[in-house]
Coordinates of C-alpha atoms in Angstrom, one line a residue:
M9 CA 23.9 25.2 42.5
A10 CA 26.9 24.6 40.2
A11 CA 27.7 28.3 40.6
S12 CA 28.1 27.3 44.3
S13 CA 30.5 24.6 43.4
N14 CA 32.8 26.4 41.0
R15 CA 33.0 30.0 42.8
I16 CA 36.8 29.8 43.1
M17 CA 37.3 29.6 39.4
L18 CA 34.5 32.1 38.5
G19 CA 36.7 34.9 37.8
P20 CA 35.1 38.3 37.3
L21 CA 31.7 38.7 36.8
V22 CA 30.0 41.6 34.8
A23 CA 26.1 42.7 35.7
A24 CA 23.6 44.1 33.1
I25 CA 20.8 46.1 34.1
D26 CA 18.1 45.4 31.6
Q27 CA 15.3 48.0 32.0
G28 CA 12.5 47.1 29.5
T29 CA 8.8 48.6 28.7
S30 CA 7.1 46.2 31.0
S31 CA 9.8 44.9 33.8
T32 CA 13.1 45.6 35.0
R33 CA 16.1 42.8 35.8
F34 CA 19.5 42.8 36.7
L35 CA 21.6 39.8 35.7
V36 CA 25.1 38.6 36.2
F37 CA 27.3 37.2 34.0
N38 CA 30.9 35.0 34.1
A39 CA 32.7 37.2 31.9
K40 CA 34.9 34.2 31.0
T41 CA 32.1 31.9 29.9
A42 CA 29.1 34.1 29.4
E43 CA 26.9 31.9 31.9
L44 CA 24.1 33.9 33.6
L45 CA 24.7 33.3 37.1
S46 CA 21.8 34.9 38.5
H47 CA 19.1 37.6 38.2
H48 CA 16.0 39.0 39.1
Q49 CA 12.7 40.5 37.9
V50 CA 10.2 43.5 38.8
E51 CA 7.3 44.3 36.7
I52 CA 6.6 48.0 35.6
K53 CA 3.1 49.4 35.6
Q54 CA 2.2 51.2 33.1
S55 CA -0.9 54.1 33.3
F56 CA -3.0 55.1 30.2
P57 CA -4.1 58.4 31.3
K58 CA -6.2 58.8 28.0
E59 CA -6.6 56.9 24.9
G60 CA -3.5 56.6 22.8
W61 CA -1.4 58.0 25.9
V62 CA 1.1 55.4 27.6
E63 CA 3.1 56.6 30.5
E64 CA 5.5 55.2 33.5
D65 CA 6.7 56.7 36.3
P66 CA 10.4 57.4 36.7
K67 CA 11.0 57.1 40.2
E68 CA 9.2 53.5 40.3
I69 CA 11.6 52.4 37.0
L70 CA 14.6 53.7 39.4
Q71 CA 13.3 51.7 42.4
S72 CA 12.6 48.9 40.4
V73 CA 16.2 48.7 39.2
Y74 CA 17.5 49.1 42.9
E75 CA 14.9 45.9 44.2
C76 CA 16.5 43.9 41.3
M77 CA 20.2 44.8 42.1
D78 CA 19.5 44.3 45.7
R79 CA 17.8 40.9 45.3
T80 CA 20.6 39.7 43.0
C81 CA 22.9 40.7 45.2
E82 CA 21.0 38.2 47.9
K83 CA 21.0 35.6 45.6
L84 CA 24.8 36.2 44.8
T85 CA 25.7 35.8 48.7
Q86 CA 23.2 32.6 49.2
L87 CA 25.1 31.1 46.3
N88 CA 28.5 31.9 47.7
I89 CA 29.3 34.2 45.0
D90 CA 31.4 37.0 46.3
V91 CA 29.5 40.3 44.9
S92 CA 32.8 42.2 44.8
N93 CA 33.8 40.1 42.0
I94 CA 31.6 42.1 39.7
K95 CA 33.8 44.5 38.0
A96 CA 31.4 46.3 35.7
V97 CA 28.0 47.1 35.1
G98 CA 26.2 47.8 31.5
V99 CA 22.6 49.3 30.9
T100 CA 20.5 48.4 28.3
N101 CA 17.2 50.2 28.0
Q102 CA 13.6 50.5 26.3
R103 CA 14.5 53.4 23.4
E104 CA 12.7 56.4 22.5
T105 CA 10.9 56.8 26.1
T106 CA 11.3 60.5 27.1
L107 CA 12.2 62.0 30.5
V108 CA 12.5 65.4 31.7
W109 CA 13.7 65.9 35.2
D110 CA 15.1 68.8 37.6
K111 CA 19.1 68.6 37.9
Q112 CA 18.9 70.7 41.3
T113 CA 16.1 68.9 43.1
G114 CA 16.7 65.4 41.1
E115 CA 12.7 65.2 40.9
P116 CA 11.1 63.9 37.5
L117 CA 9.3 66.6 36.0
Y118 CA 6.6 64.2 34.4
N119 CA 5.8 60.8 33.7
A120 CA 8.0 59.0 31.2
I121 CA 6.3 59.4 27.9
V122 CA 6.7 55.6 26.3
W123 CA 7.6 54.8 23.2
L124 CA 4.5 53.7 22.1
D125 CA 2.5 56.7 23.3
L126 CA 0.4 58.5 20.4
R127 CA -0.3 61.9 22.2
T128 CA 2.0 63.3 19.5
Q129 CA 0.1 62.5 16.5
S130 CA -1.5 65.8 15.7
T131 CA 2.5 67.4 16.1
V132 CA 3.5 65.0 13.7
E133 CA 0.6 65.5 11.2
R134 CA 1.4 69.3 11.6
L135 CA 5.3 68.4 10.8
I136 CA 4.7 66.6 8.1
N137 CA 2.2 69.1 6.4
K138 CA 4.6 71.8 6.6
T139 CA 7.4 69.6 4.7
P140 CA 8.0 70.0 1.1
G141 CA 5.9 67.7 -0.8
K142 CA 4.1 66.5 2.6
N143 CA 7.3 64.0 3.1
K144 CA 7.3 62.4 6.3
N145 CA 10.9 61.3 5.4
H146 CA 12.0 65.1 5.2
L147 CA 14.8 64.6 7.9
K148 CA 15.8 60.9 7.3
D149 CA 18.8 61.5 5.1
K150 CA 20.1 63.1 8.8
T151 CA 18.5 60.6 11.2
G152 CA 17.6 57.5 9.2
L153 CA 14.3 57.9 10.5
P154 CA 10.8 59.1 9.4
I155 CA 8.9 62.0 11.3
S156 CA 7.0 59.7 13.5
T157 CA 5.2 59.8 16.9
Y158 CA 7.8 56.9 17.8
F159 CA 10.6 58.9 18.2
S160 CA 11.7 61.1 21.4
A161 CA 11.5 64.7 19.6
V162 CA 8.2 65.2 19.1
K163 CA 7.6 63.8 23.2
L164 CA 9.9 66.2 24.2
R165 CA 8.3 69.0 22.2
W166 CA 5.0 67.9 24.1
L167 CA 6.2 68.1 27.2
M168 CA 7.9 71.7 26.8
D169 CA 4.6 72.9 25.5
N170 CA 2.1 71.2 27.7
V171 CA 3.6 70.7 31.1
E172 CA 4.4 74.2 32.8
K173 CA 7.3 72.7 35.3
V174 CA 9.3 71.3 32.1
H175 CA 8.6 74.7 31.0
E176 CA 9.5 76.5 33.6
A177 CA 12.7 74.5 34.4
V178 CA 13.9 74.8 30.4
L179 CA 13.7 78.4 30.9
S180 CA 15.8 78.5 34.4
H181 CA 18.3 75.9 32.8
R182 CA 17.3 73.3 35.5
A183 CA 15.9 70.9 33.1
M184 CA 17.7 67.6 31.6
F185 CA 16.2 65.5 28.9
G186 CA 17.1 61.7 28.6
T187 CA 16.0 58.5 27.4
V188 CA 15.9 56.1 30.2
D189 CA 19.3 55.1 29.9
S190 CA 20.1 58.7 30.8
W191 CA 18.1 58.8 33.5
L192 CA 19.4 55.5 35.3
I193 CA 23.0 56.6 34.6
W194 CA 22.5 60.0 36.1
C195 CA 20.8 58.6 39.1
L196 CA 23.1 55.5 39.6
T197 CA 26.4 57.9 39.6
G198 CA 25.2 60.3 42.0
G199 CA 22.0 62.1 41.0
K200 CA 22.0 65.8 41.9
N201 CA 25.3 65.2 43.7
G202 CA 27.5 65.2 40.6
G203 CA 25.4 62.2 38.6
V204 CA 26.6 61.5 35.3
H205 CA 24.6 63.1 32.0
C206 CA 25.1 61.2 28.8
T207 CA 23.7 58.8 26.7
D208 CA 25.0 56.3 24.1
V209 CA 25.0 56.6 20.2
T210 CA 22.7 53.8 19.7
N211 CA 19.5 55.7 21.8
A212 CA 21.0 59.0 20.8
S213 CA 19.7 57.9 17.1
R214 CA 16.2 57.3 18.2
T215 CA 15.8 60.9 18.8
M216 CA 15.4 62.5 15.9
L217 CA 18.0 65.1 17.1
F218 CA 21.1 63.3 16.3
N219 CA 22.7 63.4 12.9
I220 CA 23.6 59.6 12.5
H221 CA 26.8 60.9 9.9
T222 CA 28.5 63.4 12.1
M223 CA 27.6 61.0 15.3
D224 CA 26.6 64.0 17.4
W225 CA 23.4 66.5 18.3
D226 CA 22.5 68.2 15.2
P227 CA 22.0 71.8 15.8
E228 CA 19.8 72.3 12.9
L229 CA 17.4 69.2 13.9
C230 CA 17.4 71.0 17.1
I231 CA 16.1 74.3 15.8
Y232 CA 13.5 72.3 13.7
F233 CA 11.8 71.3 16.9
D234 CA 12.9 74.1 18.8
I235 CA 14.6 72.3 21.5
P236 CA 17.7 73.8 23.2
M237 CA 20.6 71.8 22.9
G238 CA 21.7 72.4 26.8
I239 CA 19.1 70.0 28.1
L240 CA 20.5 67.2 25.7
P241 CA 22.9 64.6 27.1
K242 CA 26.4 63.9 26.4
V243 CA 26.6 61.5 23.6
R244 CA 29.2 58.8 24.6
S245 CA 30.2 55.2 22.8
S246 CA 28.2 52.4 23.8
S247 CA 31.4 51.0 25.9
E248 CA 33.5 53.0 27.8
I249 CA 33.6 53.9 31.3
Y250 CA 30.8 56.6 31.9
G251 CA 31.0 57.1 35.8
L252 CA 31.3 54.9 38.9
M253 CA 28.2 53.4 40.8
K254 CA 27.2 55.1 44.1
I255 CA 24.6 53.3 46.2
S256 CA 23.6 53.7 49.9
S257 CA 25.8 51.6 52.1
K258 CA 22.4 50.3 53.8
L259 CA 21.4 48.5 50.6
K260 CA 22.2 45.0 49.9
S261 CA 23.6 46.3 46.8
G262 CA 25.9 48.6 48.5
P263 CA 29.2 46.6 47.7
L264 CA 28.2 47.5 44.0
T265 CA 29.6 50.9 45.0
G266 CA 32.5 52.2 42.8
V267 CA 32.1 49.6 40.1
P268 CA 32.2 51.5 36.5
I269 CA 29.0 51.7 34.5
S270 CA 30.9 51.0 31.1
G271 CA 28.3 49.8 28.9
C272 CA 25.3 51.6 27.4
L273 CA 23.1 49.8 24.6
G274 CA 19.3 50.6 23.6
D275 CA 17.7 47.2 23.9
Q276 CA 17.3 46.4 20.1
S277 CA 21.2 47.1 20.0
A278 CA 22.3 45.0 23.0
A279 CA 20.4 42.1 21.6
L280 CA 22.3 42.5 18.0
V281 CA 25.5 42.6 20.0
G282 CA 24.4 39.7 22.8
Q283 CA 23.7 37.4 19.4
M284 CA 27.2 38.0 18.1
C285 CA 25.8 39.8 14.9
F286 CA 29.0 41.5 14.4
K287 CA 29.3 40.6 10.6
D288 CA 27.8 42.8 7.8
G289 CA 24.6 41.1 7.0
Q290 CA 24.0 39.4 10.1
A291 CA 20.2 39.9 11.4
K292 CA 18.5 38.8 14.7
N293 CA 14.5 39.4 15.8
T294 CA 13.5 40.4 19.6
Y295 CA 10.1 39.5 20.3
G296 CA 9.4 41.7 23.3
T297 CA 6.2 44.5 24.1
G298 CA 7.2 45.0 20.2
C299 CA 9.0 43.0 17.6
F300 CA 12.3 44.5 16.3
L301 CA 14.3 43.1 13.4
L302 CA 17.9 44.3 12.9
K303 CA 20.1 43.7 10.0
N304 CA 24.1 44.7 10.6
V305 CA 25.0 46.6 7.5
G306 CA 28.5 47.6 8.5
T307 CA 30.4 51.0 9.2
K308 CA 28.4 52.8 6.5
P309 CA 24.5 54.0 6.8
V310 CA 22.4 52.5 4.3
M311 CA 19.1 53.8 3.7
S312 CA 16.0 52.0 3.0
D313 CA 13.6 52.3 0.3
H314 CA 10.8 50.1 1.7
G315 CA 10.3 51.7 5.0
L316 CA 12.8 50.6 7.3
L317 CA 14.7 52.8 9.5
T318 CA 18.8 53.1 9.6
T319 CA 20.0 53.1 12.9
V320 CA 23.3 53.2 14.9
A321 CA 24.0 49.7 15.9
Y322 CA 26.8 49.9 18.2
K323 CA 30.1 51.8 19.1
L324 CA 32.2 49.5 21.0
G325 CA 34.6 51.9 22.1
R326 CA 35.6 55.3 21.7
D327 CA 38.1 55.2 19.1
K328 CA 36.1 52.4 17.1
P329 CA 34.4 53.0 14.2
A330 CA 30.5 52.8 14.7
C331 CA 28.3 50.1 13.1
Y332 CA 24.9 50.6 11.4
A333 CA 21.8 48.8 11.1
L334 CA 18.6 48.5 8.7
E335 CA 15.7 48.0 11.5
G336 CA 12.4 47.0 11.2
S337 CA 10.0 47.9 14.0
V338 CA 6.7 46.6 15.0
A339 CA 4.9 48.3 17.7
I340 CA 2.7 45.5 19.1
A341 CA 4.3 41.8 19.7
G342 CA 4.2 40.9 23.4
A343 CA 1.5 43.6 24.2
V344 CA -0.9 41.7 22.4
V345 CA -0.9 38.8 24.7
R346 CA -1.2 41.4 27.6
W347 CA -4.2 43.2 26.0
L348 CA -6.1 39.5 25.5
K349 CA -5.2 39.0 29.1
D350 CA -6.0 42.3 31.0
N351 CA -8.5 43.8 28.8
L352 CA -10.5 41.0 27.3
G353 CA -9.7 38.5 29.9
I354 CA -9.6 35.6 27.7
I355 CA -6.7 34.4 29.3
Q356 CA -5.3 34.3 32.6
T357 CA -1.4 33.8 31.9
S358 CA 0.5 34.3 29.0
T359 CA 1.3 30.5 29.0
E360 CA -2.4 29.9 28.3
L361 CA -2.3 31.7 25.0
E362 CA 0.0 28.9 23.4
K363 CA -2.3 26.3 24.7
L364 CA -5.2 27.8 23.7
A365 CA -3.9 28.3 20.2
A366 CA -2.4 24.6 20.1
D367 CA -5.9 23.2 20.7
V368 CA -7.6 24.6 17.4
G369 CA -4.0 24.7 15.2
T370 CA -5.7 27.4 13.0
S371 CA -7.2 31.1 12.9
Y372 CA -10.5 29.9 10.8
G373 CA -9.9 32.8 8.8
C374 CA -9.6 35.0 11.5
Y375 CA -7.2 37.6 11.0
F376 CA -5.9 40.1 13.7
V377 CA -4.0 43.6 12.9
P378 CA -3.0 44.8 16.6
A379 CA -2.3 48.2 15.3
F380 CA -3.3 49.9 18.8
S381 CA -0.7 52.5 18.7
G382 CA -0.9 52.8 14.5
L383 CA 1.6 51.0 12.1
Y384 CA 4.9 50.9 12.3
A385 CA 7.6 49.4 9.6
P386 CA 7.0 49.0 6.7
Y387 CA 3.9 51.2 6.6
W388 CA 4.6 54.1 9.0
E389 CA 1.0 55.0 9.1
P390 CA -0.1 56.3 12.9
S391 CA -3.7 56.7 11.2
A392 CA -4.2 53.0 11.5
R393 CA -6.0 51.2 14.2
G394 CA -6.1 47.5 15.5
I395 CA -9.2 45.3 13.6
I396 CA -10.2 41.8 13.9
C397 CA -11.8 40.5 10.8
G398 CA -12.7 37.2 9.2
L399 CA -15.2 36.3 11.8
T400 CA -18.0 33.9 11.7
Q401 CA -20.3 32.0 14.3
F402 CA -17.8 29.4 14.5
T403 CA -14.9 31.6 15.4
N404 CA -13.8 31.1 19.2
R405 CA -11.5 32.5 21.5
S406 CA -8.9 29.6 20.7
H407 CA -9.1 31.3 17.0
L408 CA -8.4 34.7 18.2
A409 CA -5.5 33.4 20.3
F410 CA -4.0 31.8 17.2
A411 CA -4.4 34.8 14.9
A412 CA -2.7 36.9 17.9
L413 CA 0.0 34.4 17.5
E414 CA -0.2 34.4 13.7
A415 CA -0.1 38.7 13.7
V416 CA 3.4 38.5 15.3
C417 CA 4.6 36.5 12.8
F418 CA 3.0 38.3 9.8
Q419 CA 4.2 41.4 11.1
T420 CA 7.8 40.1 11.3
R421 CA 7.1 38.6 7.3
E422 CA 6.4 42.2 6.6
I423 CA 9.5 43.8 7.8
L424 CA 11.7 40.8 6.5
D425 CA 10.6 41.2 3.1
A426 CA 11.2 44.7 3.2
M427 CA 14.6 44.3 4.5
N428 CA 15.5 41.4 1.8
Q429 CA 13.9 44.0 -0.7
D430 CA 16.7 46.7 0.6
S431 CA 19.9 44.3 0.6
G432 CA 19.2 42.2 -2.5
I433 CA 20.2 39.3 -0.4
N434 CA 17.5 36.9 1.5
L435 CA 18.0 35.8 4.9
S436 CA 18.7 32.0 4.8
Q437 CA 17.8 31.8 8.8
L438 CA 16.5 34.0 11.5
Q439 CA 18.2 34.6 14.8
V440 CA 15.5 35.0 17.4
D441 CA 15.3 36.1 21.0
G442 CA 13.1 37.9 23.6
G443 CA 10.2 36.4 26.2
M444 CA 8.1 35.3 23.3
T445 CA 10.4 32.9 21.7
S446 CA 9.4 30.6 25.2
N447 CA 6.2 30.1 22.8
R448 CA 7.5 27.0 20.9
L449 CA 4.2 27.4 19.0
L450 CA 5.2 31.0 17.8
M451 CA 8.5 29.8 16.9
Q452 CA 7.3 27.0 14.6
L453 CA 4.4 29.2 12.9
Q454 CA 7.1 32.2 12.3
A455 CA 9.3 29.5 10.6
D456 CA 6.2 28.6 8.3
I457 CA 5.0 31.9 7.4
L458 CA 8.6 33.0 6.7
C459 CA 9.4 29.7 5.2
I460 CA 12.8 29.9 6.5
P461 CA 14.7 28.1 9.7
V462 CA 14.5 30.1 13.2
V463 CA 17.1 29.9 15.5
K464 CA 16.4 30.4 19.1
P465 CA 19.6 30.6 21.3
S466 CA 19.2 28.2 24.4
M467 CA 20.4 31.3 26.9
P468 CA 17.5 33.7 25.9
E469 CA 18.8 36.7 27.9
T470 CA 20.4 37.8 24.8
T471 CA 19.7 41.5 25.5
A472 CA 21.0 41.5 28.7
L473 CA 24.2 39.9 27.7
G474 CA 24.9 42.3 24.8
A475 CA 25.2 45.0 27.5
A476 CA 27.3 43.1 29.8
M477 CA 29.6 42.2 26.7
A478 CA 29.9 46.1 26.1
A479 CA 30.7 47.0 30.0
G480 CA 33.1 44.3 30.2
A481 CA 35.0 44.9 27.2
A482 CA 35.5 48.8 28.1
E483 CA 38.9 50.0 27.9
G484 CA 39.6 50.4 31.9
V485 CA 37.8 47.1 32.6
S486 CA 38.6 44.6 30.0
V487 CA 37.6 41.5 31.1
W488 CA 35.7 40.4 28.3
S489 CA 37.0 40.2 24.9
L490 CA 34.9 40.8 21.8
N491 CA 37.7 39.0 19.7
P492 CA 35.9 36.4 17.3
E493 CA 38.0 33.5 18.2
D494 CA 37.4 34.3 22.1
L495 CA 33.6 34.4 21.8
T496 CA 31.7 31.7 23.4
E497 CA 29.8 29.5 20.8
V498 CA 26.2 29.9 21.4
T499 CA 24.1 26.7 21.5
S500 CA 20.8 27.0 20.1
E501 CA 17.4 25.1 19.1
K502 CA 16.2 25.4 15.4
F503 CA 12.7 25.6 13.8
E504 CA 12.4 24.2 10.2
P505 CA 9.3 25.4 8.2
Q506 CA 6.7 22.6 7.9
I507 CA 4.3 23.6 5.2
N508 CA 4.2 24.0 1.3
P509 CA 5.5 27.6 1.2
E510 CA 3.4 28.0 -2.4
A511 CA 0.0 27.3 -1.0
E512 CA -0.8 27.4 2.6
S513 CA 1.7 30.1 3.6
E514 CA 1.2 32.8 0.7
L515 CA -2.8 32.4 1.0
R516 CA -2.4 33.4 4.8
Y517 CA 0.0 35.9 4.0
A518 CA -2.1 37.6 1.0
R519 CA -5.2 37.9 3.3
W520 CA -3.3 39.3 6.3
K521 CA -1.9 41.8 3.8
K522 CA -5.9 42.8 2.7
A523 CA -6.7 42.9 6.6
V524 CA -3.8 45.5 7.3
Q525 CA -5.4 47.6 4.3
R526 CA -8.8 47.7 6.2
A527 CA -6.8 49.1 9.1
M528 CA -5.5 52.0 7.3
N529 CA -6.6 55.7 7.7
W530 CA -9.2 54.9 10.6
E531 CA -8.2 57.8 12.5
T532 CA -7.0 60.9 11.6
I533 CA -6.4 64.3 13.7
E534 CA -6.4 66.5 10.4
P535 CA -8.1 66.4 7.4
V536 CA -6.1 64.5 4.9
N537 CA -5.2 66.4 1.8
S538 CA -2.5 65.0 -0.2
G539 CA -1.1 67.4 -2.7
N540 CA -3.0 70.6 -4.2
E541 CA -6.6 68.4 -4.1
D542 CA -9.5 70.5 -3.4
T543 CA -10.6 68.8 -0.4
S544 CA -14.2 70.7 0.0
I545 CA -17.4 69.3 -0.2
F546 CA -18.0 70.2 -3.9
S547 CA -15.0 68.1 -4.5
S548 CA -17.2 65.1 -4.8
V549 CA -19.3 65.8 -7.5
P550 CA -22.3 63.7 -6.5
L551 CA -22.5 65.0 -3.1
G552 CA -22.0 68.4 -4.4
F553 CA -24.9 68.3 -6.5
Y554 CA -26.8 66.7 -3.5
I555 CA -25.9 69.6 -1.5
L556 CA -26.5 72.6 -4.1
G557 CA -30.2 70.7 -5.2
S558 CA -31.1 70.8 -1.3
M559 CA -30.3 74.4 -1.2
F560 CA -32.2 75.4 -4.1
M561 CA -35.3 73.2 -2.5
L562 CA -35.0 75.0 0.5
I563 CA -34.8 78.5 -0.9
G564 CA -37.7 77.6 -3.3
A565 CA -40.1 76.1 -0.4
K566 CA -39.3 79.6 1.7
Y567 CA -40.3 81.7 -1.9
I568 CA -43.8 79.4 -2.3
A569 CA -44.4 79.8 1.5
G570 CA -44.0 83.5 1.1
Q571 CA -46.1 83.5 -1.8
K572 CA -49.0 82.1 -0.1
L573 CA -48.3 84.0 2.9
A574 CA -48.9 86.9 0.8

């Protein structure tokens, strides 16, 4: 209601489309104060056609954006806020999720393959086995990434190899590839009628086709994956005018027609900007479907020796330098809550998890490694699978709820340790954001397990805020200043560690590491063969003797039987 009474003094507004793995949101901010004025959210359905497969409907994603824009514009009107004050729109999105569509019809050629999807595991294992020394980091010097199911190139390769519509469209030069940002920007700027096919450097850097040094698609990488460069979107900076919105006048969001889309950042980069981590050494951790810790390392990429990714953090203008980040990526964070609710049915709502866990205040020796999609940083082990261990007759659903929250915190501890080792400088506190940060027990557990304070901003929508900042600051828009002296100071809440770091915290962490080892090498598509070791059955001496002995016994038995018959 405060927004209504101050409407005359609001000045320019900037909106953000936040398209995540589990939901879509449209949010509108005051460009001068960074105040969130209104927003709307729509859940996104995920489908699991086969074990390890995760898909979403590109049309549903697009429709959810239109619905969120319509409802938010409706809410603004109810608050007597003029929608025409929106001067720019930014886009932030789930990264790596891969789409291919027909540029002539505008129709998707297959469902979006979500970043969590594991169907490319056999492809990844074959690629690694072909590299010198079977090295998963074979492409890291150019891409900053290991060869993994996580990234877009192998998903695109799978689509070209296994979906006839995609194969035909590529051959007939009708196919367009993009991550979610590209799909949305193309559709919202006209689609088949002149839509802009582009992406930004942060999203491009998550494909394994992008050279993080030249800041463009790499011909050698495209040859390596056998992907034609003609289907790739044009790479742009994270803050510039890409095109103008074209919305049907029949929709409540129709007044947004002609508003520039001028900001684009992958969700984790957007959160880094929204947390205002513009200085070398500043870091944030986002707790969403997965968990992502990013640390700004400045204008020169730093390669990790401890399993972290080197990624593009942002490039806030065509003529501005790119900044890089070290990233620790965890596949399953908030997704474990959804699994406990939808698959096991032990909770009805996500808020119930906090109450269950708080009732017992301990996992009672139960450890949960939610490696549903393998393990990401720092292990990059696609063959790992989820396990729950340390169970006793005393263990109940409350202990499992507590173990699930601890699992998120332990995974963050692992990537923070790796980041401290790479940088040689320990973080003194951790800035956090994302949906799970509303769980106060989780935040306290995180501080206890890291043994450093955890700082949560009072305005949790930092991902959308980052996209809005990039859009509002773009040349030709210039309604949002990113000068340090102009940035609004963020109010926050701090969670201090409350347990003895040398005793309980380290003991729990050591047991977690033990549980992780139990989860390793659970599911392999191809036989594991490290180096030049003999993988035949006779490489095991006891097994070899057993099989040879059995063969001789069978031959002997047949010989004796033959003698008796004779």
